[in-house]
CSV table of C-alpha atoms and ligand atoms in Angstrom, one decimal:
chain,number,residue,atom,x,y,z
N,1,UNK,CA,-12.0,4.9,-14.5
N,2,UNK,CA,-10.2,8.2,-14.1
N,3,UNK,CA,-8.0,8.2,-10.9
N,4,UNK,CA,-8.9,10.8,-8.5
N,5,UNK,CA,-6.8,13.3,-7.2
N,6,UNK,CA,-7.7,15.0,-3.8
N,7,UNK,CA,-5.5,18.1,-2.3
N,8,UNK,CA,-5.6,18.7,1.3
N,9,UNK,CA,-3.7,21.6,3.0
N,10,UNK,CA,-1.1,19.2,5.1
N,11,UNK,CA,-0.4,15.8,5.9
N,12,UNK,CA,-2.9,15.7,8.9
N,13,UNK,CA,-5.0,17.1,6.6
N,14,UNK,CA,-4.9,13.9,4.3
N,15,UNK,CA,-4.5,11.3,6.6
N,16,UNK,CA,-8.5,12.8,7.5
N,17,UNK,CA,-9.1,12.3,4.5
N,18,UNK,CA,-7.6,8.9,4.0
N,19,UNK,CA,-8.8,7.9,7.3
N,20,UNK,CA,-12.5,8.7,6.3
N,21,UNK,CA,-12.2,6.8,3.0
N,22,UNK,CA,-11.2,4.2,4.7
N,23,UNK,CA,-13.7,3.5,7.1
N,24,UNK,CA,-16.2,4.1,4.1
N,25,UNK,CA,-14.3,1.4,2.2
N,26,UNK,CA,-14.4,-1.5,5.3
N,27,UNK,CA,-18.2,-0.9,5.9
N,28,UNK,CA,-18.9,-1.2,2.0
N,29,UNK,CA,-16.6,-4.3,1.4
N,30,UNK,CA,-18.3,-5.9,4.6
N,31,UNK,CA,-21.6,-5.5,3.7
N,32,UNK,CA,-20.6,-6.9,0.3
N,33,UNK,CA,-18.7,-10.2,0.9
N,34,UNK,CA,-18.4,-10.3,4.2
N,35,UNK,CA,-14.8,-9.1,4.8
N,36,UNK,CA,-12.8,-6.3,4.3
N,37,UNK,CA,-9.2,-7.4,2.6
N,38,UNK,CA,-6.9,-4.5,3.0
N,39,UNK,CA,-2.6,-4.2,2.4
N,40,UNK,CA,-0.7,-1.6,4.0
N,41,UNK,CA,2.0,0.7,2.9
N,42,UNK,CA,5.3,1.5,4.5
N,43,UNK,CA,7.2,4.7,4.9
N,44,UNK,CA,6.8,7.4,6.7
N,45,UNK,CA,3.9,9.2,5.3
N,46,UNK,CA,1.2,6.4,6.3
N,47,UNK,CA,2.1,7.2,9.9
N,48,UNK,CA,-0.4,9.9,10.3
N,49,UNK,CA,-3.3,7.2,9.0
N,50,UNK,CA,-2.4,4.7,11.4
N,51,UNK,CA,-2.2,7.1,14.4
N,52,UNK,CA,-5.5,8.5,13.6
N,53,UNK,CA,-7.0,5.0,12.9
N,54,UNK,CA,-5.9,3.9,16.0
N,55,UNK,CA,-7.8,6.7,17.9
N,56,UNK,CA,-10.6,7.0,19.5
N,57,UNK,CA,-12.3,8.6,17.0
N,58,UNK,CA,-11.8,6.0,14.3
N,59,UNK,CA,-11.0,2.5,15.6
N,60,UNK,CA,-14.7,1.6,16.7
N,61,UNK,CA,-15.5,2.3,13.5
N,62,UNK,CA,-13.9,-0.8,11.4
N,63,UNK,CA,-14.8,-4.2,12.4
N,64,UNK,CA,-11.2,-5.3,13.0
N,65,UNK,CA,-12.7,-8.9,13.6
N,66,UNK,CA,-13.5,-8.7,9.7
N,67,UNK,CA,-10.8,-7.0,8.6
N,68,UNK,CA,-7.4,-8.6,7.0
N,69,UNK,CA,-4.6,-7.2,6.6
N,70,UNK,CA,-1.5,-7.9,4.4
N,71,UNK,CA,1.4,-5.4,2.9
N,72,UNK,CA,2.3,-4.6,-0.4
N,73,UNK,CA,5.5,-4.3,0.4
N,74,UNK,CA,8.2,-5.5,3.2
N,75,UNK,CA,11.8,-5.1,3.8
N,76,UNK,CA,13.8,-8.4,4.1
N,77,UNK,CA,14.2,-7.7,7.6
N,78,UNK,CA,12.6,-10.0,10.9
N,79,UNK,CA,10.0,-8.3,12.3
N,80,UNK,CA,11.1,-6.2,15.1
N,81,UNK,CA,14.1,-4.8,12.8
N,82,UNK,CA,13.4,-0.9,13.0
N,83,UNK,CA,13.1,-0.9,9.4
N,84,UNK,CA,10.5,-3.2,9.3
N,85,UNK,CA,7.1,-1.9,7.8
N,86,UNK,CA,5.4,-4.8,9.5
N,87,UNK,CA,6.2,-3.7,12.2
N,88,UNK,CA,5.6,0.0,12.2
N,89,UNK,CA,2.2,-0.5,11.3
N,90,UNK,CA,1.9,-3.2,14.4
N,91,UNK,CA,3.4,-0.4,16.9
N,92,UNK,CA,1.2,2.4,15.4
N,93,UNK,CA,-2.3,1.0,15.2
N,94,UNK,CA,-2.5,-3.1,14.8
N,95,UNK,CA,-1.5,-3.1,18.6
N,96,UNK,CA,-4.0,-0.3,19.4
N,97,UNK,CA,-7.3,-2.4,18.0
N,98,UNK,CA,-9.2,-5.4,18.4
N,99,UNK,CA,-8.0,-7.5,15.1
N,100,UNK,CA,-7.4,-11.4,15.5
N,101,UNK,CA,-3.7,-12.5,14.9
N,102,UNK,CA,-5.2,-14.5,12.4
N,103,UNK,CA,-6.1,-11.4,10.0
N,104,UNK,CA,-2.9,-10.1,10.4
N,105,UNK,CA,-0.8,-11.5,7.7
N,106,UNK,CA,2.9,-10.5,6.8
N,107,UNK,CA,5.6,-11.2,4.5
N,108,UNK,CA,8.6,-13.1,6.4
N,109,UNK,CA,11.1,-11.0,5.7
N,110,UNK,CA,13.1,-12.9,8.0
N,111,UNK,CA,13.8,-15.6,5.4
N,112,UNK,CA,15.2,-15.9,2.3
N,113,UNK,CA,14.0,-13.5,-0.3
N,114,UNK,CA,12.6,-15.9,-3.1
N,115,UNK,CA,10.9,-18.5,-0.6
N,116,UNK,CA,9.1,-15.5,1.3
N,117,UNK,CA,7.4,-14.1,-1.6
N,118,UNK,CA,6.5,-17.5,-3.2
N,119,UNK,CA,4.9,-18.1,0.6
N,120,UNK,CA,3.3,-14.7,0.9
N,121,UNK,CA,1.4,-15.2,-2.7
N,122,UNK,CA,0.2,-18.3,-1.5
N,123,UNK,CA,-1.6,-16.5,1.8
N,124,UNK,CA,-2.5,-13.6,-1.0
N,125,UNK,CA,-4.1,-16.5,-3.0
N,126,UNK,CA,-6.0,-18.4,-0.1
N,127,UNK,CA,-6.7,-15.6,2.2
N,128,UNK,CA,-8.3,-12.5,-0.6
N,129,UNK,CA,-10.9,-12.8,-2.2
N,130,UNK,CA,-10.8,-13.2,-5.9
N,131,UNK,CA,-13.7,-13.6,-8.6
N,132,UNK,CA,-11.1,-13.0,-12.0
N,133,UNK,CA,-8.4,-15.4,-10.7
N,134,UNK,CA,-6.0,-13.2,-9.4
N,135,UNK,CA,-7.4,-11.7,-5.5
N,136,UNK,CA,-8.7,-8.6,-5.3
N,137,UNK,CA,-8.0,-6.2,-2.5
N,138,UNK,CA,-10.8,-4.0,-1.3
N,139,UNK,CA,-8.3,-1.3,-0.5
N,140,UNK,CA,-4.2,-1.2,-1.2
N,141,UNK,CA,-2.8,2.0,0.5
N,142,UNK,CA,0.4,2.9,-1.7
N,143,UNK,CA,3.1,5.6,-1.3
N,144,UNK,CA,5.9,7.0,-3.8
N,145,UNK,CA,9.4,7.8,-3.4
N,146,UNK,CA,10.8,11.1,-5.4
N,147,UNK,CA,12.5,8.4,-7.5
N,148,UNK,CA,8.7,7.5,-8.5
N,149,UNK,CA,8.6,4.0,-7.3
N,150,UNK,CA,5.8,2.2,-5.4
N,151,UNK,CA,5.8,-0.5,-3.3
N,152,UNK,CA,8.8,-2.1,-3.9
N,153,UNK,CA,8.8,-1.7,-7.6
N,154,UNK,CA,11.8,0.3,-8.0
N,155,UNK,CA,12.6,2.2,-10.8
N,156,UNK,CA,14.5,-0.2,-13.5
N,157,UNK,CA,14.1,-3.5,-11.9
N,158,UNK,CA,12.3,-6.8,-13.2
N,159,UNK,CA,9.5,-6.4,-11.1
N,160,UNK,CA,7.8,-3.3,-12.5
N,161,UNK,CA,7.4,-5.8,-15.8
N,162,UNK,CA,5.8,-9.0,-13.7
N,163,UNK,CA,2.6,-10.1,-15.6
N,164,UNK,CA,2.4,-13.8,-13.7
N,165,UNK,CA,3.6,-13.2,-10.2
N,166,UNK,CA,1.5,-11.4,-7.5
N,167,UNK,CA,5.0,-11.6,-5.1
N,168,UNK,CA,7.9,-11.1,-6.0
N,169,UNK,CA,11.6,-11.1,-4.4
N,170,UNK,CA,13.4,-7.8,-5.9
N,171,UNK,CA,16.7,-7.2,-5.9
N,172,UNK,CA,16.9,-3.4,-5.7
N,173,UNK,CA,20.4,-1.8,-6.8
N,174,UNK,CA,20.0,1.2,-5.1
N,175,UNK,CA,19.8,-0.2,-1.9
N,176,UNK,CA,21.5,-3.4,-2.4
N,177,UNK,CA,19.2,-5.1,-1.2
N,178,UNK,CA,15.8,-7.7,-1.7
N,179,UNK,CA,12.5,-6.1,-1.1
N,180,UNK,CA,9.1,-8.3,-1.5
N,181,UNK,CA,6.5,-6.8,-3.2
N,182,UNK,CA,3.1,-6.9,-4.8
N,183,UNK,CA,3.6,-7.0,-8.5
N,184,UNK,CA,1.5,-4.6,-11.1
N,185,UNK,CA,-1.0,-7.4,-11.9
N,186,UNK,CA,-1.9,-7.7,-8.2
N,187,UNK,CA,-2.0,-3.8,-7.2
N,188,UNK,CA,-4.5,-3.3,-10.8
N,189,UNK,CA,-6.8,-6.5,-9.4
N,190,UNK,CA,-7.8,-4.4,-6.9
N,191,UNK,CA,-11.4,-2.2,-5.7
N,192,UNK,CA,-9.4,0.6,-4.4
N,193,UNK,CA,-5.8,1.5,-4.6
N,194,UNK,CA,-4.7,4.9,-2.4
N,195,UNK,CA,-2.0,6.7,-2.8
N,196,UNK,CA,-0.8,9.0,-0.4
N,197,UNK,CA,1.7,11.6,-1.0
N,198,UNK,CA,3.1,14.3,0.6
N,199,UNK,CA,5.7,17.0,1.2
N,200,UNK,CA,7.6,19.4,-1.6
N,201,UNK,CA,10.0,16.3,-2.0
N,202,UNK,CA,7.4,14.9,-3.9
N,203,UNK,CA,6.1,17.6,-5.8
N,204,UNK,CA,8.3,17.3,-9.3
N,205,UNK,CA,7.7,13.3,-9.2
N,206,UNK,CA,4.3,14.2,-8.8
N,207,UNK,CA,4.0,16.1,-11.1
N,208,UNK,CA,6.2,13.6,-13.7
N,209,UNK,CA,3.5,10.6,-12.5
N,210,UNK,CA,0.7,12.5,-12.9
N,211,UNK,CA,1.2,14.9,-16.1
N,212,UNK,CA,4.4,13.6,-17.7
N,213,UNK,CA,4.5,11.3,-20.6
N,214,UNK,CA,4.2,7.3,-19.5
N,215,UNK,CA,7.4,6.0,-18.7
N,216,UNK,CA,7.0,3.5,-15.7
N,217,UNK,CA,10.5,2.1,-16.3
N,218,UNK,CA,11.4,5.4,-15.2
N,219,UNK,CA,8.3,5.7,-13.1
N,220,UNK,CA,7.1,2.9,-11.3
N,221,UNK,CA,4.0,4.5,-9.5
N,222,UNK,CA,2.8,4.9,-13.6
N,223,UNK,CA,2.3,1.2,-13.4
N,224,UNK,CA,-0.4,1.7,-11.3
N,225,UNK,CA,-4.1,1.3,-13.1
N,226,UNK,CA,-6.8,-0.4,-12.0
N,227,UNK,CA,-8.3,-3.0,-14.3
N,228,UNK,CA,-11.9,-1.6,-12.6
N,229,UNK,CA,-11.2,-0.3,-9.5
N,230,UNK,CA,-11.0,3.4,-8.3
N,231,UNK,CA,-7.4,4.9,-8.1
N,232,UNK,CA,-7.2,7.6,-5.6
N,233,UNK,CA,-4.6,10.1,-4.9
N,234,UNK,CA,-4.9,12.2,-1.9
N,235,UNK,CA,-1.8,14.7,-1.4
N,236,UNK,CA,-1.1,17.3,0.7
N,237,UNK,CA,-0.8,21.2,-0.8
N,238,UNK,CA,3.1,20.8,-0.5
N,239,UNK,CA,3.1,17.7,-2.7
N,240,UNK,CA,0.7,19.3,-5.2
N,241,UNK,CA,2.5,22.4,-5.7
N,242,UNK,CA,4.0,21.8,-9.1
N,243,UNK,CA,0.9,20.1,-10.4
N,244,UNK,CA,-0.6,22.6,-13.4
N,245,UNK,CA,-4.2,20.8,-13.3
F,1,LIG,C1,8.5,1.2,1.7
F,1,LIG,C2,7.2,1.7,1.1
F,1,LIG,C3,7.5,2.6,-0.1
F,1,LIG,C4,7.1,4.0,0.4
F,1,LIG,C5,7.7,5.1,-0.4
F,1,LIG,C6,7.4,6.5,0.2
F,1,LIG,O1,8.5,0.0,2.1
F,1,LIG,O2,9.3,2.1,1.9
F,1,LIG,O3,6.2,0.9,0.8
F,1,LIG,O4,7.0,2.3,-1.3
F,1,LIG,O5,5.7,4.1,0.3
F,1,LIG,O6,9.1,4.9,-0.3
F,1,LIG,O7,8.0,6.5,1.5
F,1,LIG,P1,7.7,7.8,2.4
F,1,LIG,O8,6.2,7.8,2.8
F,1,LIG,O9,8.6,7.6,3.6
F,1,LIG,O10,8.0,9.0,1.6
């Protein structure tokens, strides 16, 4: 399936837009099996979505009490560290709706690296649904970093190259530092996969990603092709501007 690529004028523009799919995405997946298995991303841009999905405008729209949520990506941080993407998404919308602690599932990025994601692919594996053997999300929001990755899967580490694993412990150079992530084979298992990009730093890695030749050692966000599901981009004009299509 070809990915789609949807340009709004700003960022509030596409977390609309985003916010919208959404919505259509939970009702379709609950009518379908029942549940609506959803990770999040981290960063700043998802901000705007959770703000607006936390409104009044959009949270009576999802059945929370069917909805799960996991991450496809967390810092190996505790919980309330500032960096935690947990936890942003919990103080921007999880604590604004009606969703059972018991959908709400995160990586413990309070312990070490290698035991967290070998414990978070075990909750991926019991809690998502999955027909092929590996789970399928109905919807994994993603972002990208001007250095192209996604995730956690940082340009040049092991993890972009994970064909077994769903979670992996990544060291990451760069930062010095572990990050646990979904791995390639889990992100392509799934329905829907959203990324959402925006500003004019992102326009030339954009732009690399989406009209450059494949590279996703260079380009980790390249990795990213759903066996069958529908891969979405929805970027703001900023993002877009060096796009020639
Ligand atoms: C993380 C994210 C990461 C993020 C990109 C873009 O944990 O940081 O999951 O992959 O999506 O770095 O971040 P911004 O939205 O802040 O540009």
């Amino acid at each position: 399936m070809e990915p789609e690529i949807v340009v709004r004028s700003d960022l509030n523009s596409v977390a609309r837009e985003a916010a919208d799919r959404f919505v259509a995405i939970a009702r379709q997946s609950i009518v379908a099996h029942g549940k609506f298995t959803l990770a999040l991303s981290g960063g700043s841009t998802p901000r705007a979505l959770f703000t607006l999905l936390a409104s009044s405008g959009y949270q009576g729209q999802i059945d929370w009490e069917h909805t799960l949520v996991f991450w496809g990506d967390e810092r190996c941080v505790p919980p309330d560290h500032a960096d935690s993407n947990y936890r942003m998404a919990r103080e921007l919308l999880l604590a604004w709706v009606h969703i059972p602690e018991g959908n709400v599932h995160r990586a413990r990025g309070e312990i070490n690296p290698e035991q967290a994601a070998l414990e978070y692919e075990q909750t991926v594996r019991r809690e998502a649904p999955a027909s092929t053997g590996i789970p399928s999300f109905d919807l994994i929001l993603l972002g990208i970093g001007p250095d192209g990755h996604t995730a956690s899967l940082f340009p040049g580490t092991p993890a972009i190259h994970e064909q077994t694993r769903l979670v992996v412990a990544n060291f990451v150079p760069k930062l010095g530092a572990h990050r646990i992530t979904f791995t390639p084979p889990l992100i392509n298992a799934a329905a829907h996969v959203m990324f959402l990009a925006s500003g004019a730093d992102k326009a030339d890695v954009l732009r690399a990603i989406l009209e450059g030749e494949h590279k996703p050692d260079l380009l980790p966000a390249q990795i990213v092709k759903p066996a069958s599901g529908q891969l979405t981009w929805l970027i703001d004009r900023t993002a877009a501007a060096h796009l020639r299509s």
